[in-house]
CSV table of C-alpha atoms in Angstrom, one decimal:
chain,number,residue,atom,x,y,z
A,167,MET,CA,-122.1,25.9,-148.7
A,168,LYS,CA,-121.5,29.4,-147.3
A,169,PRO,CA,-118.4,31.5,-148.7
A,170,ALA,CA,-117.5,31.4,-144.6
A,171,GLU,CA,-118.2,28.4,-144.1
A,172,ARG,CA,-115.7,27.4,-147.6
A,173,ARG,CA,-113.3,29.6,-146.0
A,174,LEU,CA,-113.2,27.9,-142.5
A,175,GLN,CA,-113.2,24.2,-144.2
A,176,GLY,CA,-109.7,25.5,-146.4
A,177,THR,CA,-108.1,27.2,-143.1
A,178,LEU,CA,-109.2,24.3,-141.4
A,179,ALA,CA,-107.1,21.8,-143.9
A,180,ARG,CA,-104.2,23.5,-144.1
A,181,LEU,CA,-104.0,23.5,-140.5
A,182,ALA,CA,-103.9,20.1,-140.3
A,183,THR,CA,-100.7,20.3,-142.3
A,184,CYS,CA,-98.8,22.3,-141.0
A,185,GLN,CA,-96.1,21.3,-138.8
A,186,THR,CA,-95.8,22.4,-135.0
A,187,VAL,CA,-93.0,23.8,-134.0
A,188,GLU,CA,-90.9,22.0,-131.2
A,189,LEU,CA,-89.7,23.7,-128.7
A,190,ARG,CA,-86.3,23.5,-127.4
A,191,GLY,CA,-83.6,24.8,-125.0
A,192,ARG,CA,-79.8,23.7,-123.5
A,193,VAL,CA,-78.9,22.1,-120.4
A,194,ARG,CA,-76.9,25.3,-117.9
A,195,ARG,CA,-76.0,23.5,-114.8
A,196,VAL,CA,-76.5,20.2,-112.8
A,197,VAL,CA,-77.1,20.5,-109.4
A,198,GLY,CA,-78.4,17.3,-107.5
A,199,SER,CA,-81.4,16.4,-109.1
A,200,LEU,CA,-82.3,19.4,-110.2
A,201,ILE,CA,-81.6,20.8,-113.6
A,202,GLU,CA,-81.2,24.3,-115.4
A,203,SER,CA,-81.3,24.6,-118.9
A,204,ASP,CA,-82.0,28.1,-121.3
A,205,GLY,CA,-85.6,27.4,-122.2
A,206,PRO,CA,-87.8,26.2,-123.8
A,207,PRO,CA,-90.3,28.1,-122.9
A,208,VAL,CA,-93.1,25.9,-121.4
A,209,SER,CA,-95.6,26.0,-118.4
A,210,PRO,CA,-94.7,24.1,-115.2
A,211,GLY,CA,-95.6,20.5,-115.6
A,212,THR,CA,-94.9,19.9,-119.1
A,213,LEU,CA,-93.1,16.7,-119.8
A,214,CYS,CA,-89.5,17.2,-122.0
A,215,ARG,CA,-87.1,14.9,-123.1
A,216,ILE,CA,-83.3,15.7,-122.0
A,217,GLU,CA,-81.0,14.1,-125.0
A,218,ASP,CA,-77.4,12.6,-122.3
A,219,GLY,CA,-76.0,9.9,-124.9
A,220,LEU,CA,-77.7,6.7,-123.6
A,221,GLY,CA,-81.3,7.6,-125.7
A,222,GLY,CA,-82.2,10.2,-123.3
A,223,PHE,CA,-84.9,11.0,-120.3
A,224,TRP,CA,-87.7,12.4,-119.1
A,225,ALA,CA,-87.7,15.2,-117.0
A,226,GLU,CA,-90.7,17.9,-116.0
A,227,VAL,CA,-90.7,21.6,-115.2
A,228,GLN,CA,-91.0,22.4,-112.2
A,229,GLY,CA,-90.4,26.0,-111.9
A,230,PHE,CA,-88.4,29.4,-113.3
A,231,ARG,CA,-85.3,31.8,-111.9
A,232,ASP,CA,-82.9,34.2,-112.7
A,233,GLY,CA,-84.0,33.1,-116.7
A,234,ALA,CA,-83.5,29.3,-116.3
A,235,THR,CA,-86.1,26.5,-116.6
A,236,LEU,CA,-85.7,24.3,-113.9
A,237,LEU,CA,-86.8,20.2,-114.2
A,238,PHE,CA,-86.4,17.4,-112.3
A,239,SER,CA,-85.9,14.0,-114.1
A,240,LEU,CA,-87.8,10.8,-113.4
A,241,SER,CA,-85.1,9.2,-113.5
A,242,ALA,CA,-81.2,9.0,-113.3
A,243,HIS,CA,-78.7,11.3,-115.6
A,244,SER,CA,-75.1,10.1,-114.7
A,245,ARG,CA,-74.0,11.2,-118.8
A,246,ILE,CA,-75.7,14.5,-119.0
A,247,ARG,CA,-73.2,17.2,-119.8
A,248,PRO,CA,-73.7,21.3,-120.4
A,249,GLY,CA,-75.3,22.2,-124.0
A,250,ALA,CA,-77.5,18.9,-123.6
A,251,LEU,CA,-81.1,19.1,-125.5
A,252,VAL,CA,-84.2,19.9,-124.1
A,253,VAL,CA,-87.3,19.2,-125.6
A,254,ALA,CA,-90.7,19.5,-124.4
A,255,THR,CA,-93.3,17.9,-126.1
A,256,GLU,CA,-97.1,17.7,-125.5
A,257,LYS,CA,-97.1,14.4,-124.1
A,258,ALA,CA,-98.0,13.9,-120.6
A,259,LEU,CA,-97.9,11.1,-117.9
A,260,ARG,CA,-100.0,8.5,-118.3
A,261,ALA,CA,-100.5,4.9,-116.6
A,262,PRO,CA,-101.9,1.8,-117.6
A,263,ALA,CA,-105.2,0.8,-115.3
A,264,GLY,CA,-107.6,-1.6,-115.4
A,265,PRO,CA,-108.6,-5.3,-113.3
A,266,SER,CA,-105.5,-7.1,-115.4
A,267,LEU,CA,-103.0,-5.0,-113.4
A,268,LEU,CA,-104.1,-6.7,-109.7
A,269,GLY,CA,-101.4,-8.7,-108.5
A,270,ARG,CA,-99.0,-6.6,-110.7
A,271,VAL,CA,-95.9,-4.2,-109.0
A,272,LEU,CA,-95.5,-1.0,-110.6
A,273,ASP,CA,-93.1,1.5,-110.9
A,274,GLY,CA,-94.2,5.6,-110.2
A,275,LEU,CA,-94.7,5.9,-113.9
A,276,GLY,CA,-96.9,3.1,-114.0
A,277,SER,CA,-94.5,0.0,-115.5
A,278,PRO,CA,-94.2,-3.4,-114.0
A,279,GLN,CA,-91.1,-3.8,-111.8
A,280,ASP,CA,-92.5,-8.1,-111.8
A,281,GLU,CA,-91.1,-10.4,-113.9
A,282,LEU,CA,-94.5,-11.3,-115.1
A,283,GLY,CA,-94.4,-10.0,-118.4
A,284,PRO,CA,-95.4,-6.5,-119.9
A,285,ILE,CA,-99.0,-5.6,-118.4
A,286,GLU,CA,-101.9,-5.0,-121.2
A,287,ALA,CA,-104.2,-3.4,-119.5
A,288,GLU,CA,-108.4,-2.4,-120.1
A,289,ASP,CA,-107.5,1.8,-120.0
A,290,GLU,CA,-105.0,4.5,-119.8
A,291,ILE,CA,-104.7,6.9,-117.4
A,292,SER,CA,-103.2,10.0,-116.2
A,293,LEU,CA,-101.8,10.7,-112.8
A,294,ASP,CA,-103.8,14.1,-112.0
A,295,GLY,CA,-107.0,14.0,-110.4
A,296,GLN,CA,-108.8,16.1,-107.5
A,297,ALA,CA,-110.8,15.7,-104.9
A,298,PRO,CA,-114.7,15.1,-105.3
A,299,PRO,CA,-116.6,18.2,-104.3
A,300,PRO,CA,-117.4,18.1,-100.6
A,301,LEU,CA,-121.5,18.1,-100.8
A,302,LYS,CA,-121.2,15.2,-103.5
A,303,ARG,CA,-119.6,13.0,-100.9
A,304,PRO,CA,-122.2,10.5,-99.1
A,305,ARG,CA,-122.0,10.7,-95.4
A,306,ILE,CA,-119.2,7.5,-93.7
A,307,THR,CA,-122.5,5.8,-92.2
A,308,GLU,CA,-121.2,2.0,-92.4
A,309,ALA,CA,-118.3,0.7,-90.2
A,310,LEU,CA,-116.1,-1.3,-92.1
A,311,SER,CA,-114.1,-4.6,-90.7
A,312,THR,CA,-110.6,-4.3,-91.2
A,313,GLY,CA,-109.4,-8.0,-89.7
A,314,VAL,CA,-107.3,-6.3,-87.3
A,315,ARG,CA,-109.1,-6.6,-83.5
A,316,ALA,CA,-107.9,-3.7,-81.6
A,317,ILE,CA,-108.4,-1.3,-84.8
A,318,ASP,CA,-112.7,-2.9,-85.3
A,319,SER,CA,-112.7,-2.9,-81.4
A,320,LEU,CA,-112.0,0.3,-80.2
A,321,LEU,CA,-110.9,2.3,-83.7
A,322,THR,CA,-114.0,1.6,-85.8
A,323,CYS,CA,-113.4,2.6,-89.0
A,324,GLY,CA,-115.6,3.4,-91.9
A,325,LYS,CA,-116.4,2.6,-95.2
A,326,GLY,CA,-114.7,5.6,-96.6
A,327,GLN,CA,-113.0,6.6,-93.7
A,328,ARG,CA,-109.0,8.0,-94.2
A,329,LEU,CA,-107.0,6.9,-91.1
A,330,GLY,CA,-103.3,7.6,-89.9
A,331,LEU,CA,-100.9,5.1,-88.6
A,332,PHE,CA,-98.5,6.9,-87.2
A,333,ALA,CA,-95.0,5.5,-85.1
A,334,GLY,CA,-91.0,5.5,-84.8
A,335,SER,CA,-89.2,3.8,-87.1
A,336,GLY,CA,-89.2,-0.5,-86.4
A,337,VAL,CA,-92.9,-0.2,-84.6
A,338,GLY,CA,-94.3,-2.7,-87.1
A,339,LYS,CA,-96.3,-0.4,-89.5
A,340,SER,CA,-95.6,-2.2,-92.9
A,341,VAL,CA,-96.7,-5.3,-90.5
A,342,LEU,CA,-100.1,-3.7,-89.9
A,343,LEU,CA,-100.3,-2.1,-93.4
A,344,GLY,CA,-100.0,-5.9,-94.1
A,345,MET,CA,-102.6,-7.4,-92.3
A,346,LEU,CA,-105.2,-4.6,-93.2
A,347,ALA,CA,-104.4,-5.5,-96.7
A,348,ARG,CA,-104.7,-9.6,-96.4
A,349,HIS,CA,-108.0,-9.4,-93.7
A,350,GLY,CA,-109.6,-6.6,-94.7
A,351,LYS,CA,-112.9,-6.4,-96.3
A,352,ALA,CA,-112.2,-4.5,-99.7
A,353,ASP,CA,-112.9,-5.3,-103.3
A,354,VAL,CA,-109.4,-4.0,-104.7
A,355,ASN,CA,-105.9,-3.2,-102.4
A,356,ILE,CA,-103.4,-0.7,-103.6
A,357,VAL,CA,-100.7,-0.3,-102.2
A,358,ALA,CA,-97.6,2.8,-101.9
A,359,LEU,CA,-94.7,1.5,-100.8
A,360,VAL,CA,-93.1,4.9,-101.3
A,361,GLY,CA,-89.1,6.0,-100.4
A,362,GLU,CA,-88.6,2.7,-98.6
A,363,ARG,CA,-85.9,0.5,-99.1
A,364,GLY,CA,-85.9,-1.7,-101.4
A,365,ARG,CA,-85.0,-5.0,-99.3
A,366,GLU,CA,-88.7,-3.9,-97.8
A,367,VAL,CA,-90.5,-4.3,-101.3
A,368,ARG,CA,-89.8,-7.7,-101.4
A,369,ASP,CA,-90.5,-8.7,-97.9
A,370,PHE,CA,-93.8,-6.9,-97.7
A,371,ILE,CA,-95.4,-8.6,-100.9
A,372,GLU,CA,-94.4,-12.0,-99.8
A,373,ARG,CA,-93.8,-12.3,-95.9
A,374,ASP,CA,-96.6,-9.1,-94.9
A,375,LEU,CA,-99.4,-9.1,-98.1
A,376,GLY,CA,-99.1,-12.9,-98.8
A,377,GLN,CA,-100.6,-14.7,-102.0
A,378,ASP,CA,-103.7,-14.1,-100.8
A,379,GLY,CA,-103.5,-10.3,-100.6
A,380,MET,CA,-101.3,-10.1,-103.3
A,381,ARG,CA,-104.7,-11.6,-105.7
A,382,ARG,CA,-106.4,-8.7,-105.3
A,383,SER,CA,-104.1,-5.5,-104.7
A,384,ILE,CA,-102.1,-3.4,-107.4
A,385,VAL,CA,-98.3,-2.5,-105.4
A,386,VAL,CA,-96.5,0.7,-106.3
A,387,ALA,CA,-93.3,0.6,-105.5
A,388,VAL,CA,-90.6,3.5,-105.8
A,389,THR,CA,-87.9,3.3,-103.4
A,390,ALA,CA,-85.3,5.8,-101.6
A,391,ASP,CA,-83.1,5.7,-104.0
A,392,GLN,CA,-85.1,7.0,-106.8
A,393,PRO,CA,-85.4,10.8,-107.8
A,394,PRO,CA,-87.5,12.7,-105.6
A,395,LEU,CA,-90.0,13.2,-108.4
A,396,LEU,CA,-90.8,9.6,-109.3
A,397,ARG,CA,-91.1,9.3,-105.7
A,398,LEU,CA,-94.4,11.6,-106.3
A,399,LYS,CA,-95.8,10.5,-108.8
A,400,GLY,CA,-95.7,6.9,-107.5
A,401,ALA,CA,-97.9,8.5,-104.4
A,402,GLU,CA,-100.0,10.5,-107.4
A,403,LEU,CA,-100.0,7.1,-109.5
A,404,ALA,CA,-101.6,4.9,-106.2
A,405,THR,CA,-104.1,7.3,-105.3
A,406,ARG,CA,-105.3,7.8,-109.2
A,407,LEU,CA,-105.8,4.1,-109.1
A,408,ALA,CA,-107.5,3.8,-106.6
A,409,GLU,CA,-109.5,6.8,-107.9
A,410,TYR,CA,-109.6,4.7,-111.3
A,411,PHE,CA,-111.1,1.7,-109.5
A,412,ARG,CA,-113.8,3.8,-107.1
A,413,ASP,CA,-115.3,6.0,-110.2
A,414,ARG,CA,-116.1,2.2,-111.5
A,415,GLY,CA,-118.2,1.2,-108.4
A,416,ALA,CA,-116.0,-0.8,-106.2
A,417,ASP,CA,-114.5,-0.2,-102.3
A,418,VAL,CA,-110.6,0.2,-102.6
A,419,MET,CA,-108.2,0.3,-99.5
A,420,LEU,CA,-105.7,2.5,-100.0
A,421,LEU,CA,-102.7,1.4,-97.7
A,422,PHE,CA,-99.5,4.0,-98.2
A,423,ASP,CA,-96.6,4.0,-96.5
A,424,SER,CA,-95.4,6.4,-96.0
A,425,VAL,CA,-96.7,10.0,-96.2
A,426,THR,CA,-93.6,11.3,-94.3
A,427,ARG,CA,-91.3,9.7,-97.8
A,428,VAL,CA,-93.4,12.2,-99.7
A,429,ALA,CA,-93.2,14.9,-97.6
A,430,MET,CA,-89.3,14.2,-97.9
A,431,ALA,CA,-89.4,14.4,-101.5
A,432,LEU,CA,-91.1,17.1,-101.8
A,433,ARG,CA,-88.9,18.7,-99.2
A,434,GLU,CA,-85.9,18.5,-102.2
A,435,ILE,CA,-87.3,19.7,-104.7
A,436,GLY,CA,-88.8,22.7,-102.9
A,437,LEU,CA,-85.5,23.7,-101.4
A,438,ALA,CA,-84.1,23.1,-104.8
A,439,THR,CA,-86.1,25.2,-106.6
A,440,GLY,CA,-86.3,27.9,-104.3
A,441,GLU,CA,-88.9,27.6,-101.8
A,442,PRO,CA,-88.3,29.2,-98.8
A,443,PRO,CA,-87.5,26.6,-95.7
A,444,THR,CA,-89.7,27.0,-92.9
A,445,THR,CA,-89.5,24.1,-89.1
A,446,ARG,CA,-87.0,21.4,-89.7
A,447,GLY,CA,-86.9,22.3,-93.7
A,448,TYR,CA,-89.8,22.0,-94.9
A,449,THR,CA,-91.4,24.3,-97.1
A,450,PRO,CA,-94.7,26.1,-97.8
A,451,GLY,CA,-95.9,23.4,-100.7
A,452,LEU,CA,-95.7,20.7,-98.0
A,453,TYR,CA,-98.8,22.4,-96.1
A,454,SER,CA,-101.0,22.7,-99.7
A,455,TYR,CA,-99.7,19.8,-101.3
A,456,LEU,CA,-100.6,16.9,-98.1
A,457,PRO,CA,-104.6,18.0,-98.0
A,458,ARG,CA,-104.8,17.8,-101.7
A,459,LEU,CA,-103.3,14.4,-102.1
A,460,LEU,CA,-105.3,12.9,-98.5
A,461,GLU,CA,-108.4,14.5,-99.6
A,462,ARG,CA,-108.6,12.7,-102.8
A,463,ALA,CA,-109.7,9.5,-100.6
A,464,GLY,CA,-112.7,9.0,-99.0
A,465,THR,CA,-116.8,8.8,-100.4
A,466,HIS,CA,-117.7,9.5,-104.0
A,467,PRO,CA,-121.3,8.4,-105.5
A,468,GLN,CA,-120.0,5.6,-107.5
A,469,GLY,CA,-117.4,4.2,-105.0
A,470,SER,CA,-115.3,4.5,-101.6
A,471,ILE,CA,-111.8,5.1,-100.6
A,472,THR,CA,-110.7,3.3,-97.6
A,473,ALA,CA,-107.5,4.7,-96.8
A,474,PHE,CA,-104.7,4.0,-94.3
A,475,TYR,CA,-101.9,6.5,-94.3
A,476,THR,CA,-98.8,5.1,-92.3
A,477,VAL,CA,-96.8,8.6,-90.9
A,478,LEU,CA,-93.3,8.2,-89.8
A,479,VAL,CA,-92.8,10.6,-87.0
A,480,GLU,CA,-89.4,11.3,-86.5
A,481,GLY,CA,-87.8,10.3,-83.2
A,482,ASP,CA,-91.4,9.3,-82.0
A,483,ASP,CA,-92.2,13.0,-81.9
A,484,MET,CA,-95.8,13.1,-82.3
A,485,ASN,CA,-96.1,16.9,-83.1
A,486,ASP,CA,-93.4,17.3,-86.2
A,487,PRO,CA,-94.5,19.5,-89.2
A,488,VAL,CA,-95.8,16.2,-91.3
A,489,ALA,CA,-97.8,14.9,-88.2
A,490,ASP,CA,-99.1,18.1,-87.2
A,491,THR,CA,-100.2,18.7,-91.4
A,492,ALA,CA,-101.9,14.5,-91.5
A,493,ARG,CA,-103.4,14.5,-88.4
A,494,ALA,CA,-105.2,17.6,-88.8
A,495,THR,CA,-106.3,17.1,-92.5
A,496,LEU,CA,-107.2,12.8,-91.7
A,497,ASP,CA,-110.0,11.3,-90.0
A,498,GLY,CA,-107.8,9.7,-86.9
A,499,HIS,CA,-105.0,8.4,-86.0
A,500,VAL,CA,-103.5,5.3,-84.6
A,501,VAL,CA,-100.6,5.7,-82.9
A,502,LEU,CA,-98.3,2.4,-82.4
A,503,THR,CA,-95.7,2.9,-79.9
A,504,ARG,CA,-92.2,1.3,-79.2
A,505,GLU,CA,-93.2,0.6,-75.5
A,506,LEU,CA,-95.2,-1.7,-76.7
A,507,ALA,CA,-93.4,-3.4,-79.4
A,508,SER,CA,-90.3,-3.6,-77.1
A,509,ARG,CA,-93.2,-5.6,-74.5
A,510,ASN,CA,-93.1,-7.9,-77.6
A,511,HIS,CA,-97.5,-6.6,-77.8
A,512,PHE,CA,-97.9,-6.8,-81.8
A,513,PRO,CA,-99.9,-4.6,-83.1
A,514,ALA,CA,-98.4,-2.6,-81.0
A,515,ILE,CA,-101.2,0.0,-81.0
A,516,ASP,CA,-101.9,2.5,-78.5
A,517,PRO,CA,-106.0,3.3,-77.5
A,518,LEU,CA,-105.2,5.7,-75.0
A,519,VAL,CA,-103.7,7.9,-77.9
A,520,SER,CA,-105.5,6.6,-80.4
A,521,ILE,CA,-108.6,8.0,-82.2
A,522,SER,CA,-111.2,7.1,-84.9
A,523,ARG,CA,-113.5,10.3,-85.9
A,524,LEU,CA,-116.1,8.6,-86.5
A,525,MET,CA,-116.7,5.8,-85.2
A,526,PRO,CA,-119.6,7.3,-82.5
A,527,ASP,CA,-121.9,7.7,-85.7
A,528,LEU,CA,-120.8,3.4,-86.4
A,529,VAL,CA,-121.3,1.8,-83.9
A,530,SER,CA,-124.3,0.4,-81.7
A,531,GLU,CA,-124.7,2.3,-78.0
A,532,GLY,CA,-123.8,-1.0,-76.8
A,533,HIS,CA,-120.2,-1.2,-78.6
A,534,SER,CA,-119.6,2.3,-77.8
A,535,ARG,CA,-120.1,1.6,-73.7
A,536,ALA,CA,-118.1,-1.5,-74.3
A,537,ALA,CA,-115.6,0.6,-76.1
A,538,ALA,CA,-115.5,3.1,-73.1
A,539,ARG,CA,-115.5,0.6,-70.3
A,540,LEU,CA,-111.9,-0.8,-71.8
A,541,ARG,CA,-110.5,2.7,-72.3
A,542,GLU,CA,-111.3,3.6,-68.6
A,543,LEU,CA,-110.3,0.2,-67.2
A,544,LEU,CA,-106.9,0.6,-69.2
A,545,ALA,CA,-106.6,4.4,-68.6
A,546,ALA,CA,-106.6,3.8,-64.6
A,547,HIS,CA,-104.0,0.3,-64.7
A,548,ARG,CA,-101.6,3.5,-67.0
A,549,GLU,CA,-101.8,5.8,-64.3
A,550,HIS,CA,-101.0,3.4,-61.0
A,551,GLU,CA,-98.7,1.6,-63.4
A,552,ASP,CA,-95.1,3.1,-61.5
A,553,LEU,CA,-97.3,2.1,-58.4
A,554,LEU,CA,-98.1,-1.7,-59.5
A,555,ASN,CA,-94.1,-1.9,-60.5
A,556,ILE,CA,-92.9,-1.5,-56.9
A,557,GLY,CA,-95.8,-3.3,-55.2
A,558,ALA,CA,-97.4,0.5,-53.9
A,559,TYR,CA,-100.5,0.4,-54.7
A,560,VAL,CA,-102.7,-1.6,-51.7
A,561,PRO,CA,-105.7,-3.7,-53.2
A,562,GLY,CA,-108.7,-2.4,-52.3
A,563,SER,CA,-107.9,1.0,-52.5
A,564,SER,CA,-109.9,1.5,-55.8
A,565,ARG,CA,-112.0,-0.4,-56.9
A,566,LEU,CA,-111.8,0.4,-60.7
A,567,VAL,CA,-107.7,-0.2,-60.3
A,568,ASP,CA,-108.2,-3.3,-59.0
A,569,GLU,CA,-110.8,-4.4,-61.7
A,570,ALA,CA,-108.5,-3.1,-63.7
A,571,VAL,CA,-105.1,-5.4,-62.4
A,572,ALA,CA,-107.5,-8.4,-62.7
A,573,LEU,CA,-108.3,-7.4,-66.2
A,574,LYS,CA,-105.1,-6.6,-67.7
A,575,PRO,CA,-103.6,-10.0,-68.9
A,576,GLU,CA,-107.1,-11.2,-70.5
A,577,ALA,CA,-106.9,-7.6,-72.3
A,578,ASP,CA,-103.7,-7.4,-73.3
A,579,GLN,CA,-104.2,-10.8,-75.2
A,580,PHE,CA,-107.3,-9.3,-76.6
A,581,LEU,CA,-105.7,-7.1,-78.2
A,582,ARG,CA,-102.8,-8.8,-79.7
A,583,GLN,CA,-102.9,-10.5,-82.9
A,584,LEU,CA,-100.7,-12.2,-84.8
A,585,PRO,CA,-100.3,-11.5,-88.7
A,586,ALA,CA,-101.9,-14.2,-90.0
A,587,GLU,CA,-104.9,-14.3,-87.8
A,588,GLY,CA,-108.1,-12.8,-90.0
A,589,SER,CA,-110.5,-10.8,-87.9
A,590,ARG,CA,-114.7,-9.8,-88.6
A,591,LEU,CA,-116.2,-7.2,-87.0
A,592,PRO,CA,-119.2,-8.8,-86.1
A,593,GLU,CA,-116.3,-11.3,-84.1
A,594,ALA,CA,-114.6,-8.3,-82.5
A,595,ILE,CA,-117.6,-6.4,-81.3
A,596,ALA,CA,-118.6,-9.7,-79.2
A,597,ALA,CA,-115.1,-10.7,-77.9
A,598,LEU,CA,-115.0,-7.1,-76.5
A,599,GLN,CA,-118.6,-7.3,-75.1
A,600,ALA,CA,-117.6,-10.5,-73.6
A,601,LEU,CA,-114.3,-9.1,-72.1
A,602,VAL,CA,-115.5,-6.8,-69.8
A,603,GLY,CA,-119.3,-8.0,-69.3
A,604,THR,CA,-121.6,-5.7,-71.4
A,605,SER,CA,-123.9,-6.3,-73.5
């Protein structure tokens, strides 16, 4: 052995016996969910342990201000005191992954929330992920059967497409997600319930998802009362689990409820750490974070992630910042309206203001012609609806309107669907063509 090699081996042996330095700090101030501490001198994203007299809790460094380290906790911290010890770790957040998670309900860190015992997963994954390079994404050329007739016929979705479900509160977004999970054609469903009411988690699992849907699903649930950072981690965990199964050749359906709650958590963290507010108080970080999160779904050389993201439009305003950002990033939008819901028309999808950007590339000429014809008739009926309601329209004035009036009851029946009622893409296309009399 050469002298240089002997010196190198000796140095490596001494390094192996060295004790690492523990980076510490002390809590200076707590304002809401934000914790300010003197140290430790670490980079953003570092996981720290804070002692609170109850065994401690985990927090993550988010930034720095006026010489203080800014942290957000991943759990409640009611017993924290000034001067509490903050210890930085080299540990990164990791979560279980694998087929054994199917049928389970997890929190934002991957711990079980159901009563099915501990998780014995095949793998462990970090929560960090990134979108595949643009030129490594295969083109979307195959239509996907979602099991929802209105979507399959008029808003056809492709395998690997990302669609937004836009609606106000109480219009049926969660029920529609449950229909997609139960009837959609996918190998694995990843369901993210981020920032929702605690009551709705069990309702969604037992009523909307059902046993059939749950068998091939993993649910990540982080309710509205959880810290904002944990809500973000829940969004990242759900997306990371979808990527895990995609990388193993599966066609995954990611059902994400809701993007708006993630944006609100991001706003809370951004404002607390000193980001300037912009429209409706959202910070500039929203406009970079959301595209990064949404772009991670899609096609991949190994598999695909078909994603449906719900967007809660505040005050039914389709032009709020979150809706605008999501609509600009996604491959289409499905709009659910309160007007249709008030008429007991479910799912309350309005095909005249919804669009699937990839539908022209996915469907046959006959299917495209039939969808265009039904849209034309629905638009004609809506344009003259006020005249029809007051009896001012004279039959025979317009052949198109006469056809629209005659077809409207059958069209409404075609677009309605009970949650337990399944549908398949070929059946939806055939029914659409029969309805409008095209082939």
